[in-house]
Short mmCIF file of C-alpha atoms and ligand atoms in Angstrom, two decimals:
data_model
loop_
_atom_site.label_atom_id
_atom_site.label_comp_id
_atom_site.label_asym_id
_atom_site.label_seq_id
_atom_site.Cartn_x
_atom_site.Cartn_y
_atom_site.Cartn_z
CA MET A 104 92.93 42.43 12.84
CA PHE A 105 89.68 44.07 13.84
CA GLU A 106 89.24 41.26 16.30
CA PHE A 107 92.69 42.12 17.74
CA LEU A 108 91.85 45.75 18.11
CA ALA A 109 88.55 45.11 19.69
CA ARG A 110 90.13 42.95 22.25
CA PHE A 111 92.80 45.40 22.81
CA PHE A 112 90.25 47.99 23.72
CA GLY A 113 88.73 45.85 26.36
CA LYS A 114 86.01 43.80 24.64
CA PRO A 115 85.57 40.66 26.97
CA SER A 116 86.84 37.39 25.37
CA SER A 117 84.03 34.93 24.39
CA SER A 118 85.90 32.29 26.50
CA ALA A 119 85.58 34.54 29.63
CA THR A 120 81.99 34.68 28.80
CA ALA A 121 81.64 31.02 28.38
CA LYS A 122 83.44 30.44 31.64
CA GLU A 123 81.13 32.64 33.68
CA ARG A 124 77.95 31.27 32.02
CA LEU A 125 79.12 27.66 32.75
CA ARG A 126 79.81 28.52 36.39
CA LEU A 127 76.17 29.77 36.79
CA VAL A 128 74.52 26.99 34.92
CA LEU A 129 76.53 24.25 36.60
CA LEU A 130 75.85 25.80 39.95
CA SER A 131 72.05 25.75 39.25
CA ASP A 132 72.50 22.12 38.03
CA HIS A 133 74.06 21.15 41.25
CA LEU A 134 71.65 22.90 43.62
CA SER A 135 68.65 22.32 41.32
CA LEU A 136 68.11 26.10 41.34
CA ALA A 137 67.14 28.05 38.34
CA PRO A 138 69.85 30.48 37.10
CA ASP A 139 67.62 33.42 37.78
CA VAL A 140 67.17 32.32 41.42
CA VAL A 141 70.80 32.24 41.83
CA GLU A 142 70.96 35.78 40.52
CA ALA A 143 68.31 36.93 42.88
CA LEU A 144 70.29 35.30 45.69
CA LYS A 145 73.40 37.29 44.88
CA HIS A 146 71.40 40.40 44.71
CA ASP A 147 69.65 39.98 48.03
CA LEU A 148 73.02 39.03 49.69
CA ILE A 149 74.61 42.20 48.65
CA GLU A 150 71.55 44.05 49.62
CA VAL A 151 71.60 42.77 53.19
CA ILE A 152 75.27 43.32 53.63
CA SER A 153 74.81 47.12 52.45
CA ARG A 154 72.43 47.59 55.35
CA TYR A 155 75.42 47.43 57.68
CA VAL A 156 78.24 48.77 55.56
CA ASP A 157 78.70 50.89 52.56
CA VAL A 158 79.73 48.44 49.84
CA ASP A 159 81.17 49.12 46.55
CA ALA A 160 78.16 47.53 44.64
CA ALA A 161 79.68 47.84 41.21
CA ASN A 162 82.59 45.64 42.21
CA CYS A 163 80.93 43.05 44.26
CA ASP A 164 81.70 39.57 43.16
CA VAL A 165 79.71 36.55 44.40
CA THR A 166 81.01 33.20 43.08
CA PHE A 167 80.35 29.66 43.73
CA GLU A 168 82.99 27.06 43.96
CA GLN A 169 82.96 23.42 43.65
CA GLN A 170 84.76 21.97 46.71
CA GLU A 171 85.04 18.29 46.34
CA LYS A 172 81.37 17.06 46.62
CA ARG A 173 79.81 20.28 47.77
CA VAL A 174 79.41 23.74 46.39
CA ALA A 175 80.60 26.82 48.41
CA MET A 176 79.51 30.40 47.99
CA LEU A 177 82.21 33.03 48.18
CA ALA A 178 81.20 36.66 48.43
CA ASN A 179 83.93 39.30 47.72
CA VAL A 180 82.26 42.59 48.84
CA PRO A 181 84.60 45.61 48.82
CA ILE A 182 83.67 47.82 51.74
CA LEU A 183 83.81 51.55 51.23
CA ALA A 184 82.90 52.61 54.83
CA MET A 185 81.23 51.42 57.95
CA ARG A 186 77.92 52.68 58.52
CA ALA A 187 77.50 54.49 61.93
CA ARG A 188 74.55 52.23 62.78
CA PRO A 189 72.84 49.73 60.89
CA MET A 190 69.98 50.76 58.54
CA PRO A 191 66.68 50.40 60.42
CA ARG A 192 64.96 48.32 57.84
CA ARG A 193 64.38 44.80 58.88
CA THR A 194 62.07 42.14 57.33
CA THR A 195 62.46 39.74 60.31
CA PRO A 196 62.09 40.58 63.92
CA ARG A 197 65.33 40.95 65.79
CA LYS A 198 66.31 38.28 68.36
CA PRO A 199 66.53 39.63 71.99
CA ALA A 200 69.33 42.30 72.16
CA GLY A 201 72.56 41.68 74.02
CA THR A 202 75.07 40.97 71.43
CA ALA A 203 77.60 43.41 70.08
CA PRO A 204 75.86 46.64 69.08
CA GLN A 205 77.21 46.78 65.51
CA PRO A 206 77.54 43.79 63.15
CA ALA A 207 80.95 43.01 61.96
CA ALA A 208 81.67 43.21 58.38
CA ASP A 209 82.61 39.55 58.12
CA ALA A 210 79.43 38.32 59.89
CA PRO A 211 78.43 35.03 58.13
CA ALA A 212 75.62 35.67 55.77
CA ASN A 213 73.62 32.79 57.25
CA GLY A 214 72.88 34.79 60.43
CA VAL A 215 74.94 32.74 62.86
CA PRO A 216 75.52 34.80 65.99
CA ARG A 217 78.90 36.44 65.99
CA ALA A 218 81.49 35.42 68.34
CA PRO A 219 82.63 38.19 70.77
CA GLY A 220 86.15 39.89 70.34
CA ARG A 221 85.71 40.95 66.75
CA ALA A 222 85.98 44.59 67.58
CA LYS A 223 89.74 44.81 66.77
CA ARG A 224 89.29 43.05 63.50
CA LYS A 225 86.45 45.27 62.60
CA ARG A 226 88.68 48.39 63.19
CA ARG A 227 91.35 47.01 61.20
CA ARG A 228 89.03 46.52 58.26
CA GLN A 229 87.84 50.08 58.72
CA ALA A 230 91.30 51.33 58.18
CA ASP A 231 91.58 49.40 54.98
CA PRO A 232 88.38 50.23 53.00
CA SER A 233 89.41 47.99 50.19
CA ALA A 234 89.54 44.91 52.34
CA PRO A 235 86.96 42.43 51.02
CA ALA A 236 84.40 40.68 53.33
CA THR A 237 84.21 37.13 52.66
CA ALA A 238 81.03 35.24 53.52
CA GLY A 239 81.12 31.58 53.20
CA LEU A 240 78.08 29.36 53.27
CA SER A 241 77.53 25.92 51.74
CA PRO A 242 74.27 24.38 50.93
CA ALA A 243 73.66 21.07 52.43
CA MET B 141 95.01 -10.20 38.28
CA SER B 142 91.94 -8.93 36.63
CA ALA B 143 92.36 -6.12 33.98
CA ARG B 144 91.78 -2.39 34.35
CA ARG B 145 88.23 -1.87 32.99
CA ILE B 146 88.09 1.73 31.93
CA VAL B 147 84.82 3.27 30.44
CA ILE B 148 85.21 6.18 28.09
CA THR B 149 82.28 8.49 28.38
CA SER B 150 81.12 12.06 27.87
CA GLY B 151 77.40 12.64 28.19
CA LYS B 152 77.42 14.53 24.82
CA GLY B 153 77.65 12.93 21.48
CA GLY B 154 80.24 13.63 18.98
CA VAL B 155 82.96 14.82 21.35
CA GLY B 156 85.43 11.97 20.62
CA LYS B 157 84.62 9.03 22.79
CA THR B 158 84.92 6.42 19.96
CA THR B 159 88.12 8.14 18.47
CA THR B 160 89.70 8.26 21.99
CA THR B 161 88.70 4.49 22.72
CA ALA B 162 90.22 3.45 19.25
CA ASN B 163 93.46 5.44 19.38
CA LEU B 164 94.21 4.83 23.11
CA GLY B 165 93.48 1.20 22.77
CA ALA B 166 95.81 0.97 19.70
CA VAL B 167 98.63 2.73 21.63
CA LEU B 168 98.25 0.77 24.82
CA ALA B 169 98.43 -2.47 22.60
CA LYS B 170 101.55 -1.19 20.84
CA ARG B 171 103.00 -0.70 24.27
CA GLY B 172 102.64 -4.34 24.85
CA HIS B 173 99.43 -4.63 26.89
CA ARG B 174 96.76 -6.93 25.91
CA VAL B 175 93.81 -4.78 25.06
CA ILE B 176 90.13 -5.29 24.40
CA LEU B 177 87.81 -2.71 23.19
CA VAL B 178 84.17 -2.91 23.78
CA ASP B 179 81.50 -1.04 21.74
CA ALA B 180 78.72 -0.43 24.18
CA ASP B 181 76.82 1.72 21.69
CA ILE B 182 74.27 -0.89 20.82
CA GLY B 183 72.20 0.04 17.73
CA LEU B 184 74.82 2.68 16.71
CA ARG B 185 77.97 0.48 16.26
CA ASN B 186 80.94 2.53 15.10
CA LEU B 187 84.13 1.54 16.84
CA ASP B 188 84.54 -1.26 14.22
CA LEU B 189 84.35 1.19 11.53
CA VAL B 190 87.03 3.60 13.02
CA LEU B 191 89.28 0.60 13.64
CA GLY B 192 88.67 -0.70 10.07
CA VAL B 193 87.47 -4.21 11.06
CA GLU B 194 83.82 -3.73 10.01
CA LYS B 195 84.03 -6.51 7.38
CA ARG B 196 85.16 -9.02 9.79
CA ILE B 197 82.20 -8.92 12.23
CA VAL B 198 80.52 -12.36 12.81
CA PHE B 199 78.87 -12.20 16.25
CA ASP B 200 78.27 -9.19 18.61
CA ILE B 201 77.74 -8.62 22.23
CA VAL B 202 74.18 -9.18 22.19
CA GLU B 203 74.60 -12.56 20.79
CA VAL B 204 77.23 -13.31 23.47
CA VAL B 205 74.76 -12.41 26.23
CA GLU B 206 72.03 -14.40 24.56
CA GLY B 207 74.35 -17.42 24.41
CA ARG B 208 74.32 -17.76 20.68
CA CYS B 209 78.07 -17.77 20.54
CA GLN B 210 81.24 -17.93 22.87
CA LEU B 211 82.71 -14.69 24.02
CA ARG B 212 85.94 -15.58 22.22
CA GLN B 213 84.12 -16.14 18.99
CA ALA B 214 82.69 -12.67 19.04
CA LEU B 215 86.14 -10.99 19.53
CA ILE B 216 87.89 -9.66 16.44
CA LYS B 217 91.61 -9.59 16.60
CA ASP B 218 93.11 -6.58 14.94
CA LYS B 219 95.56 -7.97 12.05
CA ARG B 220 97.95 -4.94 12.25
CA ILE B 221 98.42 -4.56 15.89
CA GLU B 222 99.05 -7.57 18.04
CA ASN B 223 97.25 -7.85 21.34
CA LEU B 224 94.39 -5.69 20.29
CA SER B 225 90.76 -6.96 19.95
CA ILE B 226 87.37 -5.59 19.78
CA LEU B 227 83.94 -6.77 20.87
CA PRO B 228 81.56 -5.21 18.55
CA ALA B 229 77.99 -3.81 19.36
CA ALA B 230 74.93 -5.21 17.79
CA GLN B 231 73.73 -2.88 14.94
CA THR B 232 70.14 -4.05 14.48
CA ARG B 233 69.07 -4.42 17.95
CA ASP B 234 67.45 -2.18 20.46
CA LYS B 235 69.73 -0.61 23.04
CA THR B 236 67.66 -2.26 25.82
CA ALA B 237 68.67 -5.72 24.56
CA ILE B 238 71.06 -6.15 27.46
CA GLY B 239 70.80 -5.31 31.12
CA GLU B 240 73.39 -3.77 33.50
CA LEU B 241 74.18 -7.18 35.20
CA GLN B 242 74.72 -8.95 31.88
CA PHE B 243 76.89 -6.22 30.61
CA ALA B 244 79.00 -6.26 33.82
CA GLN B 245 79.50 -10.08 33.51
CA VAL B 246 80.78 -9.75 29.90
CA ILE B 247 83.26 -7.04 31.12
CA GLU B 248 84.40 -9.14 34.02
CA GLN B 249 84.92 -12.19 31.74
CA LEU B 250 86.91 -10.05 29.44
CA GLY B 251 88.87 -8.80 32.26
CA GLU B 252 90.20 -12.34 32.87
CA MET B 253 91.51 -12.30 29.29
CA CYS B 254 93.55 -9.11 29.05
CA ASP B 255 95.17 -6.13 30.80
CA TYR B 256 93.08 -3.39 29.61
CA VAL B 257 89.32 -3.36 28.73
CA LEU B 258 88.21 -0.02 27.22
CA ILE B 259 84.43 0.43 27.08
CA ASP B 260 83.19 2.88 24.34
CA CYS B 261 80.16 4.40 25.97
CA PRO B 262 77.13 5.74 23.98
CA ALA B 263 76.06 9.31 24.48
CA GLY B 264 73.51 10.18 27.06
CA ILE B 265 73.07 9.07 30.71
CA GLU B 266 70.30 6.60 30.30
CA HIS B 267 70.20 2.84 29.75
CA GLY B 268 73.20 2.66 27.51
CA PHE B 269 75.35 4.73 29.82
CA ARG B 270 74.40 2.74 32.90
CA ASN B 271 75.26 -0.43 31.05
CA ALA B 272 78.64 0.93 29.93
CA ILE B 273 79.64 1.94 33.47
CA ALA B 274 78.19 -1.25 35.13
CA GLY B 275 81.39 -3.33 34.71
CA ALA B 276 83.95 -0.59 34.84
CA SER B 277 86.55 0.00 37.60
CA GLU B 278 87.55 3.51 36.37
CA ALA B 279 86.50 6.21 33.87
CA ILE B 280 87.83 8.64 31.30
CA VAL B 281 85.52 11.60 30.68
CA VAL B 282 86.12 13.11 27.25
CA THR B 283 84.97 16.75 26.64
CA THR B 284 85.66 19.49 24.13
CA PRO B 285 86.17 23.10 25.23
CA GLU B 286 82.47 23.90 24.54
CA VAL B 287 79.83 24.92 27.10
CA SER B 288 77.37 22.28 26.23
CA ALA B 289 79.94 19.38 26.24
CA ILE B 290 81.22 20.69 29.69
CA ARG B 291 77.84 20.90 31.05
CA ASP B 292 77.10 17.24 30.04
CA ALA B 293 80.52 16.15 31.21
CA ASP B 294 79.58 17.68 34.59
CA ARG B 295 76.36 15.59 34.75
CA VAL B 296 78.40 12.44 33.85
CA ILE B 297 80.98 13.30 36.48
CA GLY B 298 78.23 13.62 39.09
CA LYS B 299 76.86 10.10 37.95
CA LEU B 300 80.42 8.62 38.12
CA HIS B 301 80.91 10.07 41.65
CA GLU B 302 77.63 8.39 42.77
CA ARG B 303 79.07 5.11 41.77
CA SER B 304 82.48 6.02 43.45
CA LEU B 305 84.29 5.46 40.03
CA PRO B 306 87.59 7.33 39.91
CA LEU B 307 87.88 9.36 36.68
CA ARG B 308 90.15 11.63 34.78
CA LEU B 309 89.68 14.07 32.01
CA ILE B 310 90.62 14.12 28.37
CA ILE B 311 90.01 17.44 26.71
CA ASN B 312 89.61 16.95 22.98
CA ARG B 313 89.74 19.18 20.10
CA ILE B 314 91.53 22.11 21.56
CA ARG B 315 92.64 24.76 19.21
CA PRO B 316 95.59 26.53 20.61
CA GLU B 317 95.40 29.70 18.58
CA MET B 318 91.86 30.14 19.52
CA VAL B 319 92.59 29.67 23.27
CA ARG B 320 95.29 32.25 22.80
CA SER B 321 93.06 34.75 21.34
CA GLY B 322 90.49 34.10 23.99
CA ASP B 323 87.89 32.60 21.84
CA MET B 324 88.19 29.14 23.29
CA LEU B 325 88.22 27.92 27.00
CA SER B 326 91.63 26.81 27.92
CA VAL B 327 92.69 23.52 29.47
CA ASP B 328 92.94 25.15 32.86
CA ASP B 329 89.52 26.80 32.54
CA VAL B 330 87.91 23.35 31.80
CA THR B 331 89.67 21.45 34.49
CA ASP B 332 88.87 24.31 36.92
CA ILE B 333 85.24 24.23 36.06
CA LEU B 334 84.82 20.57 36.17
CA SER B 335 87.27 20.13 39.04
CA ALA B 336 88.49 16.99 37.64
CA GLU B 337 92.05 15.60 37.26
CA LEU B 338 93.61 15.90 33.73
CA LEU B 339 94.65 12.86 31.81
CA GLY B 340 95.30 14.35 28.28
CA ILE B 341 95.04 17.21 25.91
CA VAL B 342 94.25 16.35 22.18
CA PRO B 343 94.30 19.16 19.77
CA ASP B 344 91.85 19.46 16.95
CA ASP B 345 93.71 17.86 14.09
CA GLU B 346 92.67 16.71 10.62
CA GLU B 347 94.87 13.70 11.19
CA VAL B 348 91.83 12.21 13.06
CA ILE B 349 89.67 12.57 10.04
CA ASP B 350 92.24 11.12 7.78
CA THR B 351 92.90 8.09 9.94
CA THR B 352 89.12 7.57 10.64
CA ASN B 353 88.52 7.75 6.83
CA LYS B 354 91.02 4.82 6.33
CA GLY B 355 90.10 2.93 9.25
CA GLU B 356 93.53 3.00 10.74
CA PRO B 357 93.94 3.77 14.48
CA ILE B 358 96.68 6.40 15.17
CA GLY B 359 98.70 3.89 17.03
CA LEU B 360 99.85 2.56 13.65
CA GLN B 361 101.98 5.59 13.09
CA VAL B 362 103.77 6.14 16.38
CA GLU B 363 105.61 9.11 15.06
CA SER B 364 102.66 11.00 13.87
CA ARG B 365 101.54 14.20 15.84
CA LEU B 366 98.63 12.47 17.44
CA GLY B 367 100.50 9.13 17.92
CA ILE B 368 102.87 11.05 20.17
CA ILE B 369 99.97 12.64 22.21
CA TYR B 370 98.13 9.41 22.69
CA ASP B 371 101.35 7.72 23.64
CA LYS B 372 101.69 10.20 26.51
CA ILE B 373 98.14 9.62 27.61
CA ALA B 374 98.76 5.75 27.73
CA ARG B 375 101.90 6.33 29.76
CA ARG B 376 99.80 8.48 32.17
CA LEU B 377 97.38 5.72 32.45
CA GLU B 378 100.23 3.34 33.21
CA GLY B 379 101.08 5.55 36.19
CA ASP B 380 103.95 7.66 34.62
CA LEU B 381 104.20 11.24 35.52
CA VAL B 382 104.38 12.73 32.05
CA PRO B 383 104.27 16.49 32.22
CA PHE B 384 101.77 18.53 30.23
CA THR B 385 103.19 20.83 27.62
CA GLN B 386 101.63 24.12 27.64
CA LEU B 387 99.41 24.69 24.60
CA SER B 388 99.54 28.41 25.00
CA THR B 389 103.24 28.80 24.66
CA PRO B 390 103.93 31.67 22.27
CA GLY B 391 105.39 30.65 18.83
CA PHE B 392 104.33 29.39 15.55
CA PHE B 393 100.79 27.87 15.27
CA GLY B 394 102.07 24.80 13.55
CA ARG B 395 104.58 24.18 16.32
CA LEU B 396 101.97 24.53 18.85
CA PHE B 397 100.04 21.71 17.68
CA ARG B 398 102.97 19.32 18.31
CA LYS B 399 103.22 20.65 21.91
CA ALA B 400 99.95 19.21 22.98
CA GLY B 401 99.98 16.48 25.64
N1 LIG C 203 90.92 15.58 17.99
C1 LIG C 203 90.02 15.63 16.80
N2 LIG C 203 90.42 16.38 15.78
C2 LIG C 203 89.59 16.40 14.82
N3 LIG C 203 88.42 15.70 14.71
C3 LIG C 203 88.05 14.88 15.69
C4 LIG C 203 88.86 14.85 16.89
N4 LIG C 203 88.26 14.06 17.77
C5 LIG C 203 87.15 13.61 17.16
N5 LIG C 203 86.97 14.18 16.01
C6 LIG C 203 85.88 13.90 15.04
O1 LIG C 203 84.63 14.18 15.65
C7 LIG C 203 83.59 13.33 15.24
C8 LIG C 203 83.06 12.66 16.44
O2 LIG C 203 83.95 11.88 16.98
P1 LIG C 203 83.60 10.44 17.80
O3 LIG C 203 84.77 9.94 18.27
O4 LIG C 203 82.87 9.59 16.85
O5 LIG C 203 82.61 11.01 18.98
P2 LIG C 203 81.66 10.25 19.94
O6 LIG C 203 82.14 8.88 19.97
O7 LIG C 203 81.85 10.90 21.27
O8 LIG C 203 80.38 10.43 19.48
C9 LIG C 203 84.29 12.26 14.18
O9 LIG C 203 84.05 12.74 12.93
C10 LIG C 203 85.80 12.47 14.66
O10 LIG C 203 86.57 12.18 13.30
MG1 LIG C 204 80.84 6.96 19.51
#
């Protein structure tokens, strides 16, 4: 009965914990990455995205998915608002300018140059702040 | 035509490989197929005991490989189930007594003599595992809904992919009431995490202990709870589309057990 009440009031189930732990450990098994490295990767990814857009950090969700024989990384990052301009902080020198002035929310996380013609899409995302940005990248 | 040669493997020990091999083999034989079970766990032979033929062993697989006896001489026919035979492992030999090639040759020869060869794989992913998969044409991965068993199953699945061996999953020892209360990973959770095709769901049931104690494979009582479940698995192996019944259907706990697949 106590168990039931505890669950009723929102204690996460142990199976949910097991599933999350397994996801992480299998990912690091597959990539030969230590679990703390995976955690650091998630953290840095969110940090980079938040240089360009205001993100709801508490509700960010970065998961890894086994797709046939490879692993894909899926980032679900709720955007609160676009930043007026990107934050100035940069760790790597910027490539010669000439592309769109503002990065799009759905720019691939691996830094591939954005295709032109994203402006419309960007505005649409702005209108719907709850729209998540999904970044996909798959390790070799 | 040569037989289907199915290795039953898991990575982790104690999750139910031997139980699955014995019961599935018995049910397949009951269904009219000629079945040979191979105990690949050299040094830790167990399949004979689960099947209740331990007193009748004369020769074993190592002696076959070493040419001390004919393959047919080492096979033990089950007296209760027609069409069911077992090739026992050696108990007093080291697990390195046989190599992959020799093992594969034995399996191939057995394949000429029957419809299904089921290979009971030892735990681990080393020598014994490589032997057991050497002659197989497909695999059944057995796991329980526990983190360590699933992680090991994932390792094994990776190894089987490397060999391009098709595989399906049996989730053993599910406890429906624990799944419902959120204290155990569900069937969907496990197939999702392992992204493998499901072959069967076997509940945790004391019937297993009872039949193992007596050395009677479940196929002997076709109408038993587990007999029905293994029968469904056998039909799926044959290629039938047997639907999986949801274990999480609300209702009496007792009834839920019967609803496994
Ligand atoms: N579905 C089940 N319900 C209850 N007990 C089980 C079940 N499957 C296996 N067991 C028990 O678990 C133990 C290990 O099973 P076994 O088949 O020997 O595992 P493995 O061959 O993988 O080491 C045995 O004591 C067996 O009786
Ligand atoms: Mg065993």
